[in-house]
Coordinates of C-alpha atoms in Angstrom, one line a residue:
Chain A
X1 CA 0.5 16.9 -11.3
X2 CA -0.3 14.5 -14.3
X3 CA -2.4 12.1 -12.5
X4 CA -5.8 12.4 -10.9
X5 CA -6.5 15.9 -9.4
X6 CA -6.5 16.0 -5.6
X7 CA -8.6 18.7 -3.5
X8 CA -8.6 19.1 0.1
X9 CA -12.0 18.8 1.3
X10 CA -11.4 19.3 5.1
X11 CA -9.5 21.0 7.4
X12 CA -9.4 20.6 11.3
X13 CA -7.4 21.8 14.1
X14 CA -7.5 22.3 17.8
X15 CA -7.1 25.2 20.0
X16 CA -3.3 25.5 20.6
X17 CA -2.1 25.6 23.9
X18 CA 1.0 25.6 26.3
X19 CA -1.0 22.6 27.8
X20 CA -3.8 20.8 26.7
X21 CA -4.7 19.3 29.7
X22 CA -8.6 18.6 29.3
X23 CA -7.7 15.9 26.7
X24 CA -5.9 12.7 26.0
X25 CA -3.5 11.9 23.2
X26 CA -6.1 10.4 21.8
X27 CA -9.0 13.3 22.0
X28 CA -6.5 15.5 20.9
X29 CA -6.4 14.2 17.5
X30 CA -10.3 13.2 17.4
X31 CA -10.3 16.8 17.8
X32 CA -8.8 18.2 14.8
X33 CA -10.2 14.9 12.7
X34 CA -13.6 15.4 13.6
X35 CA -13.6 19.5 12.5
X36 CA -11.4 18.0 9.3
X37 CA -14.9 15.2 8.6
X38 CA -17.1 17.4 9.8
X39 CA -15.6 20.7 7.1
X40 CA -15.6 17.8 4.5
X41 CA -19.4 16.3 5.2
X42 CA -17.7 13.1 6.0
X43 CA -18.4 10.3 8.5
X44 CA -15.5 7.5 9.8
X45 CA -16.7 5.3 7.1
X46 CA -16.0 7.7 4.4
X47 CA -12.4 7.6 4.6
X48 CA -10.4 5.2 2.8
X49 CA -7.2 5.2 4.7
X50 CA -5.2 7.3 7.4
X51 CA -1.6 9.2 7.2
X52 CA -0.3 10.2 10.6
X53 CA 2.5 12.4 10.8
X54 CA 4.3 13.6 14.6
X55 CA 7.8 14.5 15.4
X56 CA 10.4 12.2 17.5
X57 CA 8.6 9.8 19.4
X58 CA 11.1 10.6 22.2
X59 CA 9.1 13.9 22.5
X60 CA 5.9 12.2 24.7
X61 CA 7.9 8.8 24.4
X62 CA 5.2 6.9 22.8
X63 CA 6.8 4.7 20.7
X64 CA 5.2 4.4 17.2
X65 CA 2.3 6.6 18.3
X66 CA 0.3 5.1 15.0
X67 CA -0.3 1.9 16.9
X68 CA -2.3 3.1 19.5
X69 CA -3.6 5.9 17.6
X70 CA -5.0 3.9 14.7
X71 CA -8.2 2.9 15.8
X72 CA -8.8 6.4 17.6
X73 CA -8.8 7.4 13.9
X74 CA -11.3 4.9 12.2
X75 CA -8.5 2.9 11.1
X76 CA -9.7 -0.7 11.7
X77 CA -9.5 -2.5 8.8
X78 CA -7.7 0.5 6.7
X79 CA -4.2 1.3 5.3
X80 CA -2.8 3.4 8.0
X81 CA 0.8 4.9 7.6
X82 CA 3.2 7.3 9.6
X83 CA 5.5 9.6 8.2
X84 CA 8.2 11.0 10.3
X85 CA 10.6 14.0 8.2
X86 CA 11.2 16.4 11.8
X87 CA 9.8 19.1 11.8
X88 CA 8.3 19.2 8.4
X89 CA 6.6 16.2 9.2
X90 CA 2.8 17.8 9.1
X91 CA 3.7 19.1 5.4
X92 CA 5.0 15.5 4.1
X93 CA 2.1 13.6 5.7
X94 CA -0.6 15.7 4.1
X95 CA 1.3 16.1 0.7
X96 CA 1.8 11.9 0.9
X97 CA -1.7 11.3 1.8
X98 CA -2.3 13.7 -1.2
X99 CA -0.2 11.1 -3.6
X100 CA -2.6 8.2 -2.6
X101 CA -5.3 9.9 -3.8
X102 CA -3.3 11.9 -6.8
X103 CA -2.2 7.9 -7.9
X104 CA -6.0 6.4 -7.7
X105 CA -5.0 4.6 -5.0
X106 CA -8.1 6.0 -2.5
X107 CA -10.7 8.3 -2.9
X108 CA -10.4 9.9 0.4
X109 CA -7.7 9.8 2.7
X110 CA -7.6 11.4 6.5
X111 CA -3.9 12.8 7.2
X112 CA -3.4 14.1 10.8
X113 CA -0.6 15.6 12.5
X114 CA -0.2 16.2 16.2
X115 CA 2.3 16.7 19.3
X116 CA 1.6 16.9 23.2
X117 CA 4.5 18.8 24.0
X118 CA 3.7 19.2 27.6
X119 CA 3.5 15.5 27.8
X120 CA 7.1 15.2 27.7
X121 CA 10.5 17.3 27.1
X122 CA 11.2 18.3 23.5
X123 CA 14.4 19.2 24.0
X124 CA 15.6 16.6 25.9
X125 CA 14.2 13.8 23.0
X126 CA 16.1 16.4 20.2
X127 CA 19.0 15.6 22.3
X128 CA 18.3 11.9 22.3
X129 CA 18.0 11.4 25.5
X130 CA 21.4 13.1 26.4
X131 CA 22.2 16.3 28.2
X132 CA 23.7 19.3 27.0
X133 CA 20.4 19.9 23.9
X134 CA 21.5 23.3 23.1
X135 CA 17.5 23.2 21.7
X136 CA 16.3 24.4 17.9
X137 CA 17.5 27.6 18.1
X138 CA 20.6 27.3 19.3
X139 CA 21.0 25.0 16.0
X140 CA 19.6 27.4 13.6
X141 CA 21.5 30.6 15.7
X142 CA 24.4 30.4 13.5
X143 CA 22.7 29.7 10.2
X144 CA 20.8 33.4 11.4
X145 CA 24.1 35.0 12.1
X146 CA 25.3 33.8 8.3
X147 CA 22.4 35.8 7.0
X148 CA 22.8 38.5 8.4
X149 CA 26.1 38.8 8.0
X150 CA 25.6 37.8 4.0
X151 CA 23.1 40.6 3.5
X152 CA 23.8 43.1 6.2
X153 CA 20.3 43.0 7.3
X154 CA 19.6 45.6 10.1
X155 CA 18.8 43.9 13.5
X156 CA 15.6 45.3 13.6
X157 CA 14.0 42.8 10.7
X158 CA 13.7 39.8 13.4
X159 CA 11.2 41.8 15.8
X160 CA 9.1 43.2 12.9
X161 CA 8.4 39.6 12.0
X162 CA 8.2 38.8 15.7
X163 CA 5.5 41.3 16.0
X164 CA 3.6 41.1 12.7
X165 CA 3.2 37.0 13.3
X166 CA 1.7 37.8 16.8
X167 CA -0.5 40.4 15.4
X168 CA -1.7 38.0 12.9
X169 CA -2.1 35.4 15.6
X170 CA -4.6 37.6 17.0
X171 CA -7.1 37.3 14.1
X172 CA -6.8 33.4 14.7
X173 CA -9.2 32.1 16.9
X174 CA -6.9 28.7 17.1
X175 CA -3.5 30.4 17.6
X176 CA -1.9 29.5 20.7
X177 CA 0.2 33.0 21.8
X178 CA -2.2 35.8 22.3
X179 CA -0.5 38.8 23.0
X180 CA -2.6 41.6 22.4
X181 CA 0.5 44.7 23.5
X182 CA 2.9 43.2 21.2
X183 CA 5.7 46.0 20.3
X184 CA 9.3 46.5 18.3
X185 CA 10.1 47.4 22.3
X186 CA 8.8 44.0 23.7
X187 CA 10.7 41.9 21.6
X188 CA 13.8 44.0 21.5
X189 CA 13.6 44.2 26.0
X190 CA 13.1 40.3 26.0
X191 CA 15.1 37.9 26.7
X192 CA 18.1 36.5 24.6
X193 CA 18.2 33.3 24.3
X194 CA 20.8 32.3 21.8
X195 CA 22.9 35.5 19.9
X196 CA 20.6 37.1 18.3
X197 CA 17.6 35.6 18.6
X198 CA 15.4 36.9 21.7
X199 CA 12.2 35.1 23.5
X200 CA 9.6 36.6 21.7
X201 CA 11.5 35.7 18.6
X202 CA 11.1 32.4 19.5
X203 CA 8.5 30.1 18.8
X204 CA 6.3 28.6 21.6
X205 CA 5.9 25.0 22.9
X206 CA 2.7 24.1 22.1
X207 CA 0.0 20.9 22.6
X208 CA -2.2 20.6 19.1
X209 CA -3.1 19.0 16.2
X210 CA -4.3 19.4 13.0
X211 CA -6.2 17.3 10.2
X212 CA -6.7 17.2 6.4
X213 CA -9.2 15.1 4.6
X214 CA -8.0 14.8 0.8
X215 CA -9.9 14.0 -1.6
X216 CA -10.7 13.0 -5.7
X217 CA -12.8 15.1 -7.8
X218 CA -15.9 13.4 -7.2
X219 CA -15.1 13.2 -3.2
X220 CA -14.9 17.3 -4.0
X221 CA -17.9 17.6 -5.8
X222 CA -20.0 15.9 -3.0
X223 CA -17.9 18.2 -0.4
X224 CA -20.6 20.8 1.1
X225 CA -18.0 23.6 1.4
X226 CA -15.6 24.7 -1.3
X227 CA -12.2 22.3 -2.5
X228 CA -8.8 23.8 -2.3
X229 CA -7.1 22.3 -5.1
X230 CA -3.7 20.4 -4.5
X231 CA -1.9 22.1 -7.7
X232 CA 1.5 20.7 -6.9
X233 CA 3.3 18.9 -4.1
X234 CA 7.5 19.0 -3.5
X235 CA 9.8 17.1 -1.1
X236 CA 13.7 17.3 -1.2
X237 CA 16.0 16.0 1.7
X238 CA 19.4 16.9 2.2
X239 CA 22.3 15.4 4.7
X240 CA 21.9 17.5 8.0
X241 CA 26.0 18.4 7.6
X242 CA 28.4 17.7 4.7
X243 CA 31.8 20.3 3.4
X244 CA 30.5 23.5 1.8
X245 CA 26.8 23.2 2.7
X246 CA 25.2 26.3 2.7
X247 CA 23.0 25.7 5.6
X248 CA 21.5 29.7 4.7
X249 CA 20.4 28.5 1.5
X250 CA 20.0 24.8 1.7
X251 CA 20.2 23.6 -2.0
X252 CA 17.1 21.0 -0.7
X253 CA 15.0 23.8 -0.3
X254 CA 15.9 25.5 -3.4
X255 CA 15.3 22.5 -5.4
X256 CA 12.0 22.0 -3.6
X257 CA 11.2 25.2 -4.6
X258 CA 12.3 24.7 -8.2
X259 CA 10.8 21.2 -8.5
X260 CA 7.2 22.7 -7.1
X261 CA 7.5 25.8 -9.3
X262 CA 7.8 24.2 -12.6
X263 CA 5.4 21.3 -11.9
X264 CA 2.4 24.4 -11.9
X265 CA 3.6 26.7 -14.1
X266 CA 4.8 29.3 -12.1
X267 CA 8.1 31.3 -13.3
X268 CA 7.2 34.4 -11.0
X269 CA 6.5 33.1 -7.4
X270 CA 6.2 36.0 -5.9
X271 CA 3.8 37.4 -8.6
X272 CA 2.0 34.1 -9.2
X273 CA 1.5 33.2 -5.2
X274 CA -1.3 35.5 -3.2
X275 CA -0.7 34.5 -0.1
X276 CA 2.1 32.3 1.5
X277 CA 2.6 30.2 5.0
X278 CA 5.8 29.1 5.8
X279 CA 7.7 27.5 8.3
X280 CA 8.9 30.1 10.5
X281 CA 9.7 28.9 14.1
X282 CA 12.3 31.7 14.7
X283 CA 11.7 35.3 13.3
X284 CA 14.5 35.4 10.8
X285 CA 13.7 32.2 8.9
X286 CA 11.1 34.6 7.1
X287 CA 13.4 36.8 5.0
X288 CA 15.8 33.3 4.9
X289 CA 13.0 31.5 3.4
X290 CA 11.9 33.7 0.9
X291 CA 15.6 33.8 -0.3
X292 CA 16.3 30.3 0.0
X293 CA 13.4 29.4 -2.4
X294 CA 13.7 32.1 -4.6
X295 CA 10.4 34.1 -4.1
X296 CA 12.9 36.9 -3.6
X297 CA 16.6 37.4 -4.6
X298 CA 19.8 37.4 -2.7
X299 CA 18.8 40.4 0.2
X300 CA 15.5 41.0 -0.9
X301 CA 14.4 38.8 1.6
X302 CA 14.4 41.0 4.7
X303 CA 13.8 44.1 2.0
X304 CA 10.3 42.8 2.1
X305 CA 9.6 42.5 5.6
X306 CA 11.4 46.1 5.8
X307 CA 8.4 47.2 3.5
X308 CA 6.0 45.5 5.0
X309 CA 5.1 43.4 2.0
X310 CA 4.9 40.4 4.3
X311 CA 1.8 42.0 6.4
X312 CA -1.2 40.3 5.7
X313 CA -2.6 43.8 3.8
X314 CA 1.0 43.5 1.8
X315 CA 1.6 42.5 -1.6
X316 CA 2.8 39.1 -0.7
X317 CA 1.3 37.8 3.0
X318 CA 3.5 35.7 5.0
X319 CA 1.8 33.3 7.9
X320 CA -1.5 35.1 8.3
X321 CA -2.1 32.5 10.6
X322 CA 0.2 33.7 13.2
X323 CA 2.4 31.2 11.7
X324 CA 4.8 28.7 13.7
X325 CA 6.1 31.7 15.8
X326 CA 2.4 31.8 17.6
X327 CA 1.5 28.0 17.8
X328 CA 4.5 25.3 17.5
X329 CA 2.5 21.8 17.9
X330 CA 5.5 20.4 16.2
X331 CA 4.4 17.8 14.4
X332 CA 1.2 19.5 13.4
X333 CA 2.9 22.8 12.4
X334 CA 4.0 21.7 9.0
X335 CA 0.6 20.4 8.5
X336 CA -1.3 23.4 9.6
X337 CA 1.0 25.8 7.1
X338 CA -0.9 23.9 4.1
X339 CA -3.8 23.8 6.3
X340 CA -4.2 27.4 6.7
X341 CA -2.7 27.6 2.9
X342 CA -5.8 25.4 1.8
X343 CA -8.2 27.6 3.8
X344 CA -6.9 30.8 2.2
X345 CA -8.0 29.8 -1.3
X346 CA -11.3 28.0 -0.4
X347 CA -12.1 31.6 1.2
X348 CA -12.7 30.2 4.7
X349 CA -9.8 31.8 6.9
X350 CA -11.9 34.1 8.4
X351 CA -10.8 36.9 9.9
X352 CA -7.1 36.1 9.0
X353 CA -8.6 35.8 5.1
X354 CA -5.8 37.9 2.3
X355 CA -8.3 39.5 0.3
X356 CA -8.7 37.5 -3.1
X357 CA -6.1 34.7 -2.3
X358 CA -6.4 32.2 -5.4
X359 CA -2.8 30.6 -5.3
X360 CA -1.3 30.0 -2.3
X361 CA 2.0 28.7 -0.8
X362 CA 2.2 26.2 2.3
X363 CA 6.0 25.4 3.2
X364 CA 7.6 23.2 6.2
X365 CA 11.1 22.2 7.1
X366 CA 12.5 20.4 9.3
X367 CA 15.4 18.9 11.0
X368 CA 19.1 20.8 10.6
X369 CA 16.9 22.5 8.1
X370 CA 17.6 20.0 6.0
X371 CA 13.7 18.3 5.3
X372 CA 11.4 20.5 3.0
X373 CA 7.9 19.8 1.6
X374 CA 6.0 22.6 -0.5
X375 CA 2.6 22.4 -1.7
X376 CA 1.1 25.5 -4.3
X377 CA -3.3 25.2 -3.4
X378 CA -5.5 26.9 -6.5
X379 CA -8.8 28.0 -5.6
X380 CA -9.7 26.5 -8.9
X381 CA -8.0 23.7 -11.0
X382 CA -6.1 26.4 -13.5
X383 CA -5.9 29.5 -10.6
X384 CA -2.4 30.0 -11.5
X385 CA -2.0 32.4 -14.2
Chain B
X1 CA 43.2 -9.1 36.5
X2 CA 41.8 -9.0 40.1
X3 CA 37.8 -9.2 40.4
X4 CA 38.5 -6.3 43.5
X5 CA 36.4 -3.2 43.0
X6 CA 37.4 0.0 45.5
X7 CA 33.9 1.8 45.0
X8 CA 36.0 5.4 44.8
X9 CA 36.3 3.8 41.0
X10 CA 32.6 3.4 40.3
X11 CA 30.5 6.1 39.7
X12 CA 26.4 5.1 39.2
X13 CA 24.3 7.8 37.8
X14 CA 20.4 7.7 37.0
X15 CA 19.2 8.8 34.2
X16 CA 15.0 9.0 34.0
X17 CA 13.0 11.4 32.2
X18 CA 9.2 11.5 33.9
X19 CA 6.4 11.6 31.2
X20 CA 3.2 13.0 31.8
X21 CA -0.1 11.7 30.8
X22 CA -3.3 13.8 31.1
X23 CA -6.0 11.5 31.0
X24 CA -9.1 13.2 28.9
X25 CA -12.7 12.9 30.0
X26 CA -13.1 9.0 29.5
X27 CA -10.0 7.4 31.3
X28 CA -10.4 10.4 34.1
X29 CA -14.1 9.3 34.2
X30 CA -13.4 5.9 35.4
X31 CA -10.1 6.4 37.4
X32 CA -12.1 8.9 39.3
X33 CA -14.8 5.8 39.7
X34 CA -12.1 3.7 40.5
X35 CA -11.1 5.6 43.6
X36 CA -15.2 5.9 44.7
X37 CA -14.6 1.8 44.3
X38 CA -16.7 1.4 41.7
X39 CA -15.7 0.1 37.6
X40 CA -17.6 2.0 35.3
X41 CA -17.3 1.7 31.4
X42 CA -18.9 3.6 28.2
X43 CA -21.4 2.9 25.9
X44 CA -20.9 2.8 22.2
X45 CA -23.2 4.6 19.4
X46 CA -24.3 0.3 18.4
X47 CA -24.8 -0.3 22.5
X48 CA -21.9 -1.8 23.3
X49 CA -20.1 -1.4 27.1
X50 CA -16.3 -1.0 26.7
X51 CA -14.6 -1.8 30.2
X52 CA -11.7 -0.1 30.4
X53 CA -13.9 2.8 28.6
X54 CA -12.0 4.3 25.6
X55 CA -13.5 7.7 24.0
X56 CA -13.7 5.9 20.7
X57 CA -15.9 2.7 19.2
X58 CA -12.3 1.1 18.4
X59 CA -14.5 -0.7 15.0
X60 CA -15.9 2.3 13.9
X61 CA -14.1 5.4 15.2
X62 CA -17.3 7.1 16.2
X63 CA -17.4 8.6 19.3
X64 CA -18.9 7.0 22.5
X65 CA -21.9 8.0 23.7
X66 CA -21.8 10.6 26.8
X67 CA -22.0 9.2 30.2
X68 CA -20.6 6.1 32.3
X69 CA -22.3 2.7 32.8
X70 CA -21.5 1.1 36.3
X71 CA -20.6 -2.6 35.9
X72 CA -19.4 -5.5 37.7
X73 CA -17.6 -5.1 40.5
X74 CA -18.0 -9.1 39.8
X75 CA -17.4 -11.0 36.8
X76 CA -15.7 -13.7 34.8
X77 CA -11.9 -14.9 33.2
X78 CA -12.0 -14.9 29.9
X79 CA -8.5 -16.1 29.3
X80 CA -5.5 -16.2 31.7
X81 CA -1.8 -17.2 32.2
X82 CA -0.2 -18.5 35.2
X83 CA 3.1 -16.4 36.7
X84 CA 4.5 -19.2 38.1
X85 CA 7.3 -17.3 39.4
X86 CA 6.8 -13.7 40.2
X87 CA 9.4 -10.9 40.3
X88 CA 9.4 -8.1 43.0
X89 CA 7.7 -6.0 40.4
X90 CA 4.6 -8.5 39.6
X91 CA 1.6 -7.0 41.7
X92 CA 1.4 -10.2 44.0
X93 CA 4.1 -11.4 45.0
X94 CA 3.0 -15.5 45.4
X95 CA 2.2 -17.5 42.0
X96 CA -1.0 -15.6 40.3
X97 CA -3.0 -15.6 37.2
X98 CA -3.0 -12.4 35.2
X99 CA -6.6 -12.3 33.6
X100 CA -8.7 -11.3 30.9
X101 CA -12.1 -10.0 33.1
X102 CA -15.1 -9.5 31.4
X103 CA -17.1 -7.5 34.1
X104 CA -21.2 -8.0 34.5
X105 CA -22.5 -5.7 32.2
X106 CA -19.4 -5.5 29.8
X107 CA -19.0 -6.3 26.6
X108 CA -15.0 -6.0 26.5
X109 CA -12.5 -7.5 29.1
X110 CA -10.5 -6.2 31.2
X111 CA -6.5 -7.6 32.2
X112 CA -6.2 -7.6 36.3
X113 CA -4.4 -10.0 38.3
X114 CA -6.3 -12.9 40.0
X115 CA -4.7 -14.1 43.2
X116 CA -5.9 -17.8 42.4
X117 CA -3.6 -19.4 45.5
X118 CA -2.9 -22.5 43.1
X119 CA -3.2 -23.0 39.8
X120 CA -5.6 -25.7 39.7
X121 CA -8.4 -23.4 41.1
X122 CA -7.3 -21.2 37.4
X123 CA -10.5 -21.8 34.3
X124 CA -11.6 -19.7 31.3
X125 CA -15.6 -19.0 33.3
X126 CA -14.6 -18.5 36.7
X127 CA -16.5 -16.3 38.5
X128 CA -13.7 -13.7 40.2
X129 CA -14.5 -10.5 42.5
X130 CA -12.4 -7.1 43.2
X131 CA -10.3 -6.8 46.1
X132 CA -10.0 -3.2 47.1
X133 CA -7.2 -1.1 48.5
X134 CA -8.4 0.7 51.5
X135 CA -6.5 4.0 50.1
X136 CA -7.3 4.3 46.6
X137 CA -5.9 7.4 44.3
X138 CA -8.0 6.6 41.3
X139 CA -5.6 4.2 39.4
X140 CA -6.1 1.0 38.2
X141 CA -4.2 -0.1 41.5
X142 CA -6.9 0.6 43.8
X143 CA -8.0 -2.9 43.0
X144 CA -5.3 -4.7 44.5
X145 CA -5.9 -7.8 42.4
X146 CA -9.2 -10.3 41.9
X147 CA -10.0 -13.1 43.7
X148 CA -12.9 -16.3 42.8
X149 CA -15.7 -15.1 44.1
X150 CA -16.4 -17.1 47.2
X151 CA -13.1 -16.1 48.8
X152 CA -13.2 -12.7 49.0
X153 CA -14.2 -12.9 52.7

């Protein structure tokens, strides 16, 4: 970036769960926000202005959530936006909040991201409100089926991701799926669900959210724990459907990719990137996305996983977290892949930490996999070399 | 064109989809007060009471402080309009008032419905009181509506 440097001085984010019963919409996101202020040394008066991000309103059928929600958020008297981009919502809202700070505009700026999803129906509001939602995954099936035909991946690749994300999610005190016998045979015995993607390939419905306080340099300097520094930020956008669209490879996510690459200097992502967490709702959008932005070439992608370079002990760790496949707060879940991204290179991921992570990665997409945002973090301002 | 209709060419379908709210410690808190028949509100960090309680100070942002204040049950309009001519879905089902209440104690108003009998007997300071239901489910319906305090008999 050529303006101001940006650092994220807080992260927040609730326990994921099926249901979060024991809170409102509203303590939900105090919740996250107040772990974001309190990482950050921050009070409500600190903030400058708020960025709220969530998926279809249609999902707890609040309409324009950011009404109600703005005072809940210190937002009397403040600029206040919401950003809606489907799923990758939680990864434009942070890397926009990022922008007001990157153009001078504010010196800090909260960004949250939420969903309720038990609060409502998620695949009835996908559906608009119609019957017949054949649900995410039986959208993305046949983009799946593509790649694997493409680069005759064995079947096998989708549970080792189903299983590694699970056993990452274990590390994660936050993580909403906790299953501690995870297995190649438990994923292969489960359910299908839509050809060839089983249940515990599948990510969960989840209630969370998740906050980010961005800040300037001097907001970082005053920050009690260490800055992740905002190196680079990328959205592209694509039609959902259009002749000769290769929905495998979107060319929106490759020129995401390109665009973010560039912009910090990086000409060897999968050399130049420690530690990666990307958007991964369904097990085989690992290898897909490594392809489709170029960390790896054409059939590399599930090569990796193969190897086991994608373990969190591997040579390039994908969604230590537990990624999207463990907790699925839609709206939050782009926002808490730069999130955990940011906590990687400030050193404070805990037990899910990759050893020595100085650049990382956080991805989301959204949509008919047509919505990307990318964001590169640096531990310091020149960490990629 | 005939206006006939044979109902075997009409087909009426439904469509609803039933939200869920969970409430969180501070709305639960006084809808569980609400079916003890009692109005409580909260608090905030500069000593305000909000009645309806929210979790927040809605100036600030900070959180209120922990535990419910009891107010009321009587208090005063703050600002009202007249439903001169209510539907089947108004909650009283003669002409009413629907009210701004600011409760003894509070700080904030509350909107009810004041069953007023005319409209004349309607001012910004009258002095109104809770009717109760006699089964009350903790929602903001177990007060059936107010009424100016004098008349409650």
């Amino acid at each position: 970036m050529s303006a101001r440097p940006v650092a994220v001085i807080g992260v927040g984010q609730t326990h994921h769960k099926k249901a979060r019963a024991d809170v409102s919409m509203i303590g939900l996101v105090r919740e996250a926000a107040e772990r974001a202020l309190a990482d950050a040394g921050c009070d409500w008066a600190d903030i400058d202005a708020v960025v709220l991000g969530k998926a279809p309103d249609a999902f707890e059928g609040v309409m324009q959530p950011e009404l109600f929600l703005a005072d809940a958020l210190g937002g009397a008297g403040k600029p206040m936006l919401r950003v809606h981009t489907a799923g990758s919502v939680g990864g434009s809202t942070f890397i926009y909040g990022s922008h007001l700070v990157n153009a001078g505009i504010h010196e800090r700026v909260l960004t949250v991201a939420w969903e309720k999803q038990s609060e409502g129906n998620a695949q009835w509001g996908l559906a608009g409100g119609r019957s017949g939602g054949i649900g995410a995954g039986g959208a993305f099936a046949p983009f799946i089926r593509k790649y694997i035909r493409d680069t005759d991946a064995p079947e096998y690749i989708g549970w080792m991701v189903a299983v590694k994300d699970r056993q990452n999610a274990l590390k994660n005190p936050y993580a909403h799926l906790k299953i501690a016998d995870i297995s190649i045979e438990k994923v292969k015995e489960s359910e299908m669900l839509w050809d060839p993607l089983r249940f515990l390939e599948s990510c969960p419905s989840s209630d969370g959210a998740c906050a980010m306080v961005v800040g300037s340099e001097a907001a970082a300097a005053a920050a009690p724990n260490p800055p992740a520094w905002v190196l680079g930020t990328a959205v592209r956008t694509e039609l959902s459907t259009f002749p000769g669209r290769d929905a495998t490879r979107p060319q929106a996510g490759v020129d995401c990719a390109h665009a973010l690459y560039d912009s910090v200097g990086i000409t060897n992502p999968r050399e130049q990137i420690d530690v990666a967490e990307l958007y991964v709702p369904f097990s085989w959008y690992e290898p897909m996305w490594l392809e489709g932005h170029d960390i790896a070439g054409p059939g590399e992608g599930w090569r990796m996983v193969d190897d086991g370079a994608t373990e969190i002990e591997g040579s390039f760790p994908v969604n230590p977290s537990g990624g999207v496949l463990s907790s699925n707060p839609i709206g939050a879940s782009g926002m808490l892949r730069m999130a955990e991204a940011a906590l990687q290179v400030r050193g404070l991921a805990g037990e899910h930490q990759v050893e020595g992570a100085h650049v990382s990665l956080g991805q989301a997409y959204g949509g008919n996999a047509q919505y990307f945002s990318m964001a590169i973090f640096g531990s310091t301002q020149d960490a990629v070399r | 064109m005939t206006e006939q209709h044979d109902d075997r060419h009409v087909v009426t379908t439904t469509l609803e989809f039933p939200y869920r709210r969970s409430l969180g410690p501070v709305i639960g808190g006084f809808a569980r007060a609400l079916a003890e028949e009692r109005i409580v509100g909260v608090r905030t960090q500069a000593g305000d009471v909000l009645v309806p309680p929210t979790e927040h100070d809605p100036r600030t942002g900070e959180s209120v402080r922990d535990g419910f204040v009891d107010v009321g049950p009587a208090g005063e309009v703050q600002s009202w309009t007249w439903v001169s001519e209510p539907t089947e879905r108004h909650p009283i089902r003669r002409p009413f008032a629907f009210a701004l209440i600011r409760l003894d104690g509070a700080d904030t108003a509350l909107v009810h419905a004041v069953d007023a009998e005319a409209i004349e007997v309607m001012r910004t300071g009258l002095r109104v009181v809770p009717m109760w239901r006699a089964e009350r489910t903790g929602r903001i319906t177990d007060i059936e509506c107010f009424v100016p305090a004098g008349l409650e008999g």
